[in-house]
Coordinates of C-alpha atoms in Angstrom, one line a residue:
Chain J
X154 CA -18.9 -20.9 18.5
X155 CA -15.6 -21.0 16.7
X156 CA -12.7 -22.5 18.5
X157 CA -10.0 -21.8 15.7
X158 CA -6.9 -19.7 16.5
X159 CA -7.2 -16.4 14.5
X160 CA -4.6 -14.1 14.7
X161 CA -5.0 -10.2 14.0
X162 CA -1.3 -8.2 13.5
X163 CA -2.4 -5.0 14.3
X164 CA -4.8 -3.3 17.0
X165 CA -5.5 0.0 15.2
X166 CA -8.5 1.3 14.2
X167 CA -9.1 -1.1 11.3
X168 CA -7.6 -4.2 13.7
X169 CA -10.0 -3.4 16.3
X170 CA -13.0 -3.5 14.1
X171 CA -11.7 -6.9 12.5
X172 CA -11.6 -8.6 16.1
X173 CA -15.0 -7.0 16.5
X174 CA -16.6 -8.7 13.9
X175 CA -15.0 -11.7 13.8
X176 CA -16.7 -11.7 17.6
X177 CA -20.0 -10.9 16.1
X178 CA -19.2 -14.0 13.2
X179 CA -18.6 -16.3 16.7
X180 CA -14.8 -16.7 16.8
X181 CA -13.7 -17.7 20.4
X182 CA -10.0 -17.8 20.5
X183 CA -8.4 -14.5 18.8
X184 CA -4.6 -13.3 19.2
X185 CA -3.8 -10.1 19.1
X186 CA -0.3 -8.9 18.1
X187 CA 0.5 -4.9 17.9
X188 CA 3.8 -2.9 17.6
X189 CA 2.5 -1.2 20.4
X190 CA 2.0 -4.5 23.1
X191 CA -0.4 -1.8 25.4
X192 CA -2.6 -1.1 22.1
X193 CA -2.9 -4.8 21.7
X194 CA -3.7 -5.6 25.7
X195 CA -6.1 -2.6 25.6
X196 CA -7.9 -4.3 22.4
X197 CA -8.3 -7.7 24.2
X198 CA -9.4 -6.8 27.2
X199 CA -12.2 -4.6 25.2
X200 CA -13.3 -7.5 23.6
X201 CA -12.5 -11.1 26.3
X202 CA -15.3 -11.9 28.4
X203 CA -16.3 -15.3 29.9
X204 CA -17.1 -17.1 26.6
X205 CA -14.9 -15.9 24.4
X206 CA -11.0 -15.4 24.7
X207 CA -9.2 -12.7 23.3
X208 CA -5.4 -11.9 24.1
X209 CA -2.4 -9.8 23.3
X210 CA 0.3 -12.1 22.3
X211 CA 4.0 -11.3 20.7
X212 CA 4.3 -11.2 16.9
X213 CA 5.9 -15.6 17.2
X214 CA 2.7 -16.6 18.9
X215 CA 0.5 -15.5 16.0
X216 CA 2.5 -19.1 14.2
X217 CA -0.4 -21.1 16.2
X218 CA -2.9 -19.7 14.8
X219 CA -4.9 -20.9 11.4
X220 CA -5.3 -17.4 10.0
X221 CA -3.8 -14.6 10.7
X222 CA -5.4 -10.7 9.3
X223 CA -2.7 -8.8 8.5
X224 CA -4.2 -4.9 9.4
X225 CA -1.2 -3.2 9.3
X226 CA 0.4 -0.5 7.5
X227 CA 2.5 -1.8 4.6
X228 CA 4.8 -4.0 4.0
X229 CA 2.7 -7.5 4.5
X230 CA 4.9 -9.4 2.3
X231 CA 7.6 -10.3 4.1
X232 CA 5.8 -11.5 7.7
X233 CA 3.4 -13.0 4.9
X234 CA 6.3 -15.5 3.9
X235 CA 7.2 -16.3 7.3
X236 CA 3.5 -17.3 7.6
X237 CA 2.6 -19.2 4.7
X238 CA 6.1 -21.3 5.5
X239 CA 4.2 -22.4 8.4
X240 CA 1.5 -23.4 6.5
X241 CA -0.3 -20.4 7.9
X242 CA -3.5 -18.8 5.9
X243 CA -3.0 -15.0 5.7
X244 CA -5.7 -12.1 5.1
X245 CA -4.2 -9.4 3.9
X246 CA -5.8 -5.6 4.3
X247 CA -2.7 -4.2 2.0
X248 CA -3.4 -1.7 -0.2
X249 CA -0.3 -0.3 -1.7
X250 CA 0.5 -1.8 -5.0
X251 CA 3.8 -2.9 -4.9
X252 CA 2.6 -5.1 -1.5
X253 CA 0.0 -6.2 -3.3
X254 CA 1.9 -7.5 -6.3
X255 CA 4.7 -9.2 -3.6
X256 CA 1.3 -10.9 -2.1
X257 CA 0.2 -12.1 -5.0
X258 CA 4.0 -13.1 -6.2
X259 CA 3.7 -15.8 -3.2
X260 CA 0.5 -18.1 -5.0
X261 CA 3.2 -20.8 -6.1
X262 CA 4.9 -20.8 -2.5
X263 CA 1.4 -20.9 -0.7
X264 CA -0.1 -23.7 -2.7
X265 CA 3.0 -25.7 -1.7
X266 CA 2.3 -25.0 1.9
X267 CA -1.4 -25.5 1.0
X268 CA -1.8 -22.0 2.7
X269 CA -4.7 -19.5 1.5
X270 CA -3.7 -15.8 1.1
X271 CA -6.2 -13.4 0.6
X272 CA -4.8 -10.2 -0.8
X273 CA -6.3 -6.9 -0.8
X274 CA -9.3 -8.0 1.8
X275 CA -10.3 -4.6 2.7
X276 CA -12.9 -2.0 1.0
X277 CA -10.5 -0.9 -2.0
X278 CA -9.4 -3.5 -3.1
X279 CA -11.8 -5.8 -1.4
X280 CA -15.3 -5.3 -1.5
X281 CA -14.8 -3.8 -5.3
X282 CA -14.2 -7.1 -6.5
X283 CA -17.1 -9.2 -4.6
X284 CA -19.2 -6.0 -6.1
X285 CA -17.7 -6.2 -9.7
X286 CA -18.6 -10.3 -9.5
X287 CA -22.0 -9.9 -8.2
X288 CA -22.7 -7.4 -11.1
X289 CA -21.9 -9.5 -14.1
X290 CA -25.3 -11.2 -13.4
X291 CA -26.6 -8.0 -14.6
X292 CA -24.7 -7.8 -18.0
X293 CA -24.0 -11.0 -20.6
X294 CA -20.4 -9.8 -21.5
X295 CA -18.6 -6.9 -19.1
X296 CA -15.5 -5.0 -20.4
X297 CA -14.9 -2.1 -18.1
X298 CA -14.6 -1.6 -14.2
X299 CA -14.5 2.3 -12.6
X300 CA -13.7 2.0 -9.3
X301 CA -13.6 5.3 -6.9
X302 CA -12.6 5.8 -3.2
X303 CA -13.4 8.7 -0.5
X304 CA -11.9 8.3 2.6
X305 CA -9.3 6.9 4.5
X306 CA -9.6 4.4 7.7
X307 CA -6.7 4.8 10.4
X308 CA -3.7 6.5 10.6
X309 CA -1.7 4.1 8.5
X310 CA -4.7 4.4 5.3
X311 CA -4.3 8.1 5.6
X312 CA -0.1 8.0 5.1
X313 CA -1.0 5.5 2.5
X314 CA -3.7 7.5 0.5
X315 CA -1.2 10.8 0.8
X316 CA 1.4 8.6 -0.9
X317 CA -1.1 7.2 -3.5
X318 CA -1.4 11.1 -4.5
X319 CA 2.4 11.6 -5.5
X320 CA 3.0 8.0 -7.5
X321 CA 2.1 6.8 -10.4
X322 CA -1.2 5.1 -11.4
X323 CA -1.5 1.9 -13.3
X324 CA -4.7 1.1 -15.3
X325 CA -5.0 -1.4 -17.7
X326 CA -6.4 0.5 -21.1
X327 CA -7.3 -1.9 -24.4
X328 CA -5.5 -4.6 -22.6
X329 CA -1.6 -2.5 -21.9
X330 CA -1.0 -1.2 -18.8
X331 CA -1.1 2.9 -18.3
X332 CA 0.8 4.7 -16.3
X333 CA -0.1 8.1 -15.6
X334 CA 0.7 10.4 -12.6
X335 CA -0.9 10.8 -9.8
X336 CA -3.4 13.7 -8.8
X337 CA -4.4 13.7 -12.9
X338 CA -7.7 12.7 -14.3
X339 CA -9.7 14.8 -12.5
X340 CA -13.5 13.2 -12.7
X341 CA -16.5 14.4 -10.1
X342 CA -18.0 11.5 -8.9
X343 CA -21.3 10.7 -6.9
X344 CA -21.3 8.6 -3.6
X345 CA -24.0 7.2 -2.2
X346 CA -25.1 9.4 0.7
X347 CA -24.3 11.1 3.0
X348 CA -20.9 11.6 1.2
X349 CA -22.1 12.8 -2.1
X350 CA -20.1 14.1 -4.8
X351 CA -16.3 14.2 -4.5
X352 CA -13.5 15.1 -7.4
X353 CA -11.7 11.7 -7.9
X354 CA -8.2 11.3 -9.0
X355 CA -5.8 8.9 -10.3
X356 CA -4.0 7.0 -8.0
X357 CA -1.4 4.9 -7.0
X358 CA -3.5 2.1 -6.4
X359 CA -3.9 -1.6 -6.4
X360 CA -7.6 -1.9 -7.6
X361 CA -7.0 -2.3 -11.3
X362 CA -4.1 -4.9 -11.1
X363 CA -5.8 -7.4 -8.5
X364 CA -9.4 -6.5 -10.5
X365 CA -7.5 -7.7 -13.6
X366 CA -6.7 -10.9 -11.3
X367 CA -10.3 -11.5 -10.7
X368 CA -11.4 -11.1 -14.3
X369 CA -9.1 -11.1 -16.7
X370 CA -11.7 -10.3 -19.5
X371 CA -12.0 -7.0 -18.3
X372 CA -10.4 -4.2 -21.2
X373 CA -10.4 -1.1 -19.3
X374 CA -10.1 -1.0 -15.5
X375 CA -9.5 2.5 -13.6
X376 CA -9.3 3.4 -9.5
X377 CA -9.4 6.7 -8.6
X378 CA -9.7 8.1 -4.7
X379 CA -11.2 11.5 -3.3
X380 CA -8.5 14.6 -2.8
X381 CA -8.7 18.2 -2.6
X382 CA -6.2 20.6 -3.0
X383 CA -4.4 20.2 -0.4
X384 CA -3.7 17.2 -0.5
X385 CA -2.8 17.1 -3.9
X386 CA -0.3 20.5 -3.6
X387 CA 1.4 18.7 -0.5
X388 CA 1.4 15.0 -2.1
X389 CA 4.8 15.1 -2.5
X390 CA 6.1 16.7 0.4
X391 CA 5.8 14.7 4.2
X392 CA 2.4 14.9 6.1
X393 CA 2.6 18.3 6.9
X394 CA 0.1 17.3 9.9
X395 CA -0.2 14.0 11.1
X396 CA -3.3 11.9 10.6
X397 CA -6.8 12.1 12.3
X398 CA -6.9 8.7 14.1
X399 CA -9.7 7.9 11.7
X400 CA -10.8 9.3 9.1
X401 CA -15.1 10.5 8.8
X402 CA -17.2 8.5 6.5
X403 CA -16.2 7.3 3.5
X404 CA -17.4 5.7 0.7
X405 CA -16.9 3.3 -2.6
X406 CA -18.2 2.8 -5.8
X407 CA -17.8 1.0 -9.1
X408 CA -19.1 1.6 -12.1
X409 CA -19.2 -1.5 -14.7
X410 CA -19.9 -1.1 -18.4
X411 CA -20.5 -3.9 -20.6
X412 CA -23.5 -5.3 -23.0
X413 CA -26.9 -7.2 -22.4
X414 CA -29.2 -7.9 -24.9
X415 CA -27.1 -6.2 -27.4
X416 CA -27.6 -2.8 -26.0
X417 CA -24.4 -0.6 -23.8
X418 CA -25.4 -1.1 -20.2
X419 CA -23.9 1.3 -17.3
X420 CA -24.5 0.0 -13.7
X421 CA -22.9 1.6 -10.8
X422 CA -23.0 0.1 -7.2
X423 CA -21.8 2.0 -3.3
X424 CA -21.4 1.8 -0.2
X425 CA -21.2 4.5 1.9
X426 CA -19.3 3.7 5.2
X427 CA -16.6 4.3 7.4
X428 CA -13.6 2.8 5.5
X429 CA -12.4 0.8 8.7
X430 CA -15.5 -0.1 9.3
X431 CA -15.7 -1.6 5.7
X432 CA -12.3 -3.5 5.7
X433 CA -12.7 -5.1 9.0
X434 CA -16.0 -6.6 8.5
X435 CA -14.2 -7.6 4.5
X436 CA -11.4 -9.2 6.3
X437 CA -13.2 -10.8 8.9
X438 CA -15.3 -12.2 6.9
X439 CA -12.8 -13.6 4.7
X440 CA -11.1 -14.9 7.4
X441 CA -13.9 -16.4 8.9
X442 CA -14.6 -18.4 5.4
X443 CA -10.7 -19.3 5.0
X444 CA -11.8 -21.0 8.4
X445 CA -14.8 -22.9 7.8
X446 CA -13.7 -24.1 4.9
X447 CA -15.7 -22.1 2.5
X448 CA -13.0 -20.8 0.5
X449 CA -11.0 -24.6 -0.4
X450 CA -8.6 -23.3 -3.8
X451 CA -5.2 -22.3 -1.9
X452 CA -2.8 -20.0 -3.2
X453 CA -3.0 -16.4 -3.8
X454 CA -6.4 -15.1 -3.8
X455 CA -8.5 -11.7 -4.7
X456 CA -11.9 -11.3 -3.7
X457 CA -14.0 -11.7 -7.3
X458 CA -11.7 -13.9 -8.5
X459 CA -13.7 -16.8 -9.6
X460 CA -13.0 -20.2 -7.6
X461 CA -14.2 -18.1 -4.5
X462 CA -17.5 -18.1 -3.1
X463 CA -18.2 -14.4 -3.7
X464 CA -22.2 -14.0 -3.1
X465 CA -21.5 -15.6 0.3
X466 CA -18.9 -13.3 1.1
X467 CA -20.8 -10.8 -0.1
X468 CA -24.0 -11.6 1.5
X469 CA -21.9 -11.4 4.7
X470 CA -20.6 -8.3 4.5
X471 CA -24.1 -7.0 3.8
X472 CA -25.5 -9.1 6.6
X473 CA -23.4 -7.1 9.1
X474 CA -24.8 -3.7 8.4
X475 CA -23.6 -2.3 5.1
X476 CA -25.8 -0.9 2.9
X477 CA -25.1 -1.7 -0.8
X478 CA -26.5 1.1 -3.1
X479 CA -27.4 1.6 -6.8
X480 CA -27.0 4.4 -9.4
X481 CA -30.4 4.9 -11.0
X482 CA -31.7 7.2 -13.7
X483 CA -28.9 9.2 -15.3
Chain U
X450 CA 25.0 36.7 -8.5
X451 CA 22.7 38.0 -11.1
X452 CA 22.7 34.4 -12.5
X453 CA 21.4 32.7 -9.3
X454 CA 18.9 35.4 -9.1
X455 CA 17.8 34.8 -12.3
X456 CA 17.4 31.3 -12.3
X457 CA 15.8 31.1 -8.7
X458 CA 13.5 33.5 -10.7
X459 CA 12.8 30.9 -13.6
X460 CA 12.5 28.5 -11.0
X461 CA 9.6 30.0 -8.8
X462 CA 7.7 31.5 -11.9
X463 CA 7.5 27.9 -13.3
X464 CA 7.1 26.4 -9.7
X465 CA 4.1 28.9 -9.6
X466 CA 2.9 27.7 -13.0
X467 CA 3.3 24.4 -12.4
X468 CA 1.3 24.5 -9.2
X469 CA -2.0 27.0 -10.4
X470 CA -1.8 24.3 -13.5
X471 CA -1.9 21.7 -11.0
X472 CA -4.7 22.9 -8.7
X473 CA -6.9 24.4 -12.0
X474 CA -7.9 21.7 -14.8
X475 CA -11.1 20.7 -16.0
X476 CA -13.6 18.5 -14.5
X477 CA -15.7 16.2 -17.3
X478 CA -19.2 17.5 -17.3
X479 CA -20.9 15.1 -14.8
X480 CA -24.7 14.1 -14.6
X481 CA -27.2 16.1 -12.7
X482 CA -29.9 13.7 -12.6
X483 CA -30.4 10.4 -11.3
X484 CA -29.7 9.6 -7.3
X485 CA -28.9 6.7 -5.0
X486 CA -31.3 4.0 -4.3
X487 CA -31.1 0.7 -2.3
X488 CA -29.7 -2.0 -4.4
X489 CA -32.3 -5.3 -4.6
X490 CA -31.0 -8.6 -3.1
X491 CA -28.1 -10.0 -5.2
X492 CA -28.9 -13.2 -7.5
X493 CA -25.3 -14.4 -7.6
X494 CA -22.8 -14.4 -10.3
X495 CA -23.4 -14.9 -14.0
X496 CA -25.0 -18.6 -14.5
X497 CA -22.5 -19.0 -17.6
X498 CA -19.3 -16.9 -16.7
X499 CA -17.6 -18.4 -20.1
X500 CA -20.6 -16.0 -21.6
X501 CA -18.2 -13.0 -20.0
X502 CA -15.9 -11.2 -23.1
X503 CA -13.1 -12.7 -23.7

């Protein structure tokens, strides 16, 4: 069992499945800190028990900790800085892109606090870029990344995907940067089952700047995310209903082109999963390896980056239940 | 009068375009064969990653 302070800012759906797992990995001592303090106490006491303690503490106690998951809606940035002063490790499950960039704007300031911040730990980004690593064994040079999102996780993902809809996307195109708006680009693309295939759109999303962070060799990198109608007419107004407290199963894939052997080589992986599910296990297990030591480089981090031990991270995630899936014969 | 008519007119007929233009579009034609399978145990990352493109 692991005796380490971890702290976990946030007690929704996604920071209830982060405590959860982080349980299952054998952390002992977790704090819980929620803008709702009953949320919090009502996640502890779910999850203490003789052997283990979990508790609902205010948002100053979570500077005892090692590592704290930040599994809140966005902005991370700012408590991030508090954190990292204090030498403090941070996981972040941000997926807004402008939070993501501010996360990864911190690398010189955590390296001088010899803090480890992990941005984007969650499904997309996260998992993406331990997939996009893992597949380069299959190719000798890669060149493009395709990633593609159905689903949301808890209230905050949803109010985050409905903005993604009315921004603008970035993708990095024969090495520029492309903007283009949101809701364009329409492509139909196939999830593992039983989500199947969704019409994919560009997106306001962080997946092809932090990709480009984990390999910077990469030419062409897109994200796109799931949306019908509706949700593309109403993007730019307000919610017009507010969010299912979690969203029904989702899913992820990426699709990596590059050359082996001299031939054009197309391999696409998902994982078909409840997004919350997804990102806690992610960022528990990244937390869990900021914790044992498995990850040593400090600064700002993505998963895939290289300097991070991605097939165990990987391996992790898939230990805990996920099913990783290929794309074969089209 | 007339005026504001006529440009709350202009207004919802290109509103109305907008929006059907929006909502329409053209998917790329998209593979009807293939399927999902279970992906085989992961062998790690590339043994030479200076092999990746630079």
């Amino acid at each position: 069992m692991l005796s380490t302070k971890i702290g976990v800012l946030g007690a929704g759906v996604t920071g209830g499945r982060v405590v959860e797992h982080l349980r299952t990995l054998g952390h002992e001592n977790i704090l819980v800190c929620d803008s709702i303090l009953a949320r919090a106490q009502r996640l502890a006491s779910l999850h203490s028990s003789s052997g283990s303690r979990v508790v609902a503490v205010s948002k100053e106690e979570l500077f005892e900790c090692a590592v704290v998951v930040l599994a809140y809606g966005e902005p991370h940035a700012p408590f991030a800085q508090q954190l990292i002063q204090r030498g403090i490790s941070i996981v972040s499950l941000s997926d807004s892109v402008s939070d993501c960039m501010n996360l990864v704007a911190l690398d010189v300031k955590a390296k001088e606090h010899n803090a480890i911040v992990i941005v984007g730990a969650a499904s997309s980004p996260g998992v993406t870029g331990l997939l996009l690593r893992s597949m380069t064994s299959r190719f000798d040079t890669i060149d493009e990344a395709h990633v593609a999102l159905h689903g949301t996780g808890g209230p905050d993902c949803a109010r985050q995907h409905h903005h993604a809809l009315s921004g603008q996307s970035i993708g990095w195109h024969d090495n520029e940067w492309l903007r283009r708006p949101s809701g364009s680009g329409r492509e139909l693309c196939w999830f593992p089952e039983p989500v199947g295939a969704y019409d994919c759109y560009r997106a306001e999303l962080p997946d092809p700047v932090l990709l480009k962070k984990a390999m910077p060799e990469l030419e062409r990198i897109t994200a796109r995310v799931s949306a019908t109608r509706r949700d593309r007419f109403t993007a730019r107004l307000p919610m017009l209903a507010p969010p299912h407290a979690e969203g029904g199963m989702g899913a992820v894939r990426i699709e990596v082109r590059g050359n082996r052997a001299g031939s054009r080589i197309v391999e696409i992986a998902g994982i078909a999963e409840r997004i919350a599910q997804l990102a806690g296990v992610v960022s528990a297990v990244s937390a869990h390896a900021v914790v044992t030591n498995m990850i040593e480089v400090r600064g700002a981090r993505v998963l895939g980056e290289e300097g991070l031990p991605n097939t165990e991270l990987l391996n992790m995630v898939l230990a805990s239940g996920v099913r990783l899936h290929q794309f074969v014969g089209a | 009068m007339n005026f504001i008519r006529r440009v709350l007119m202009v207004l919802g007929i290109a509103g109305a375009a907008g929006a059907i233009l929006r909502l329409k579009g053209r998917s790329e034609p998209s593979s009807t064969r293939g399927g999902w399978r279970p992906m085989p145990p992961l062998d790690g990352e590339s043994a030479d990653p200076s092999s990746a493109k630079q």
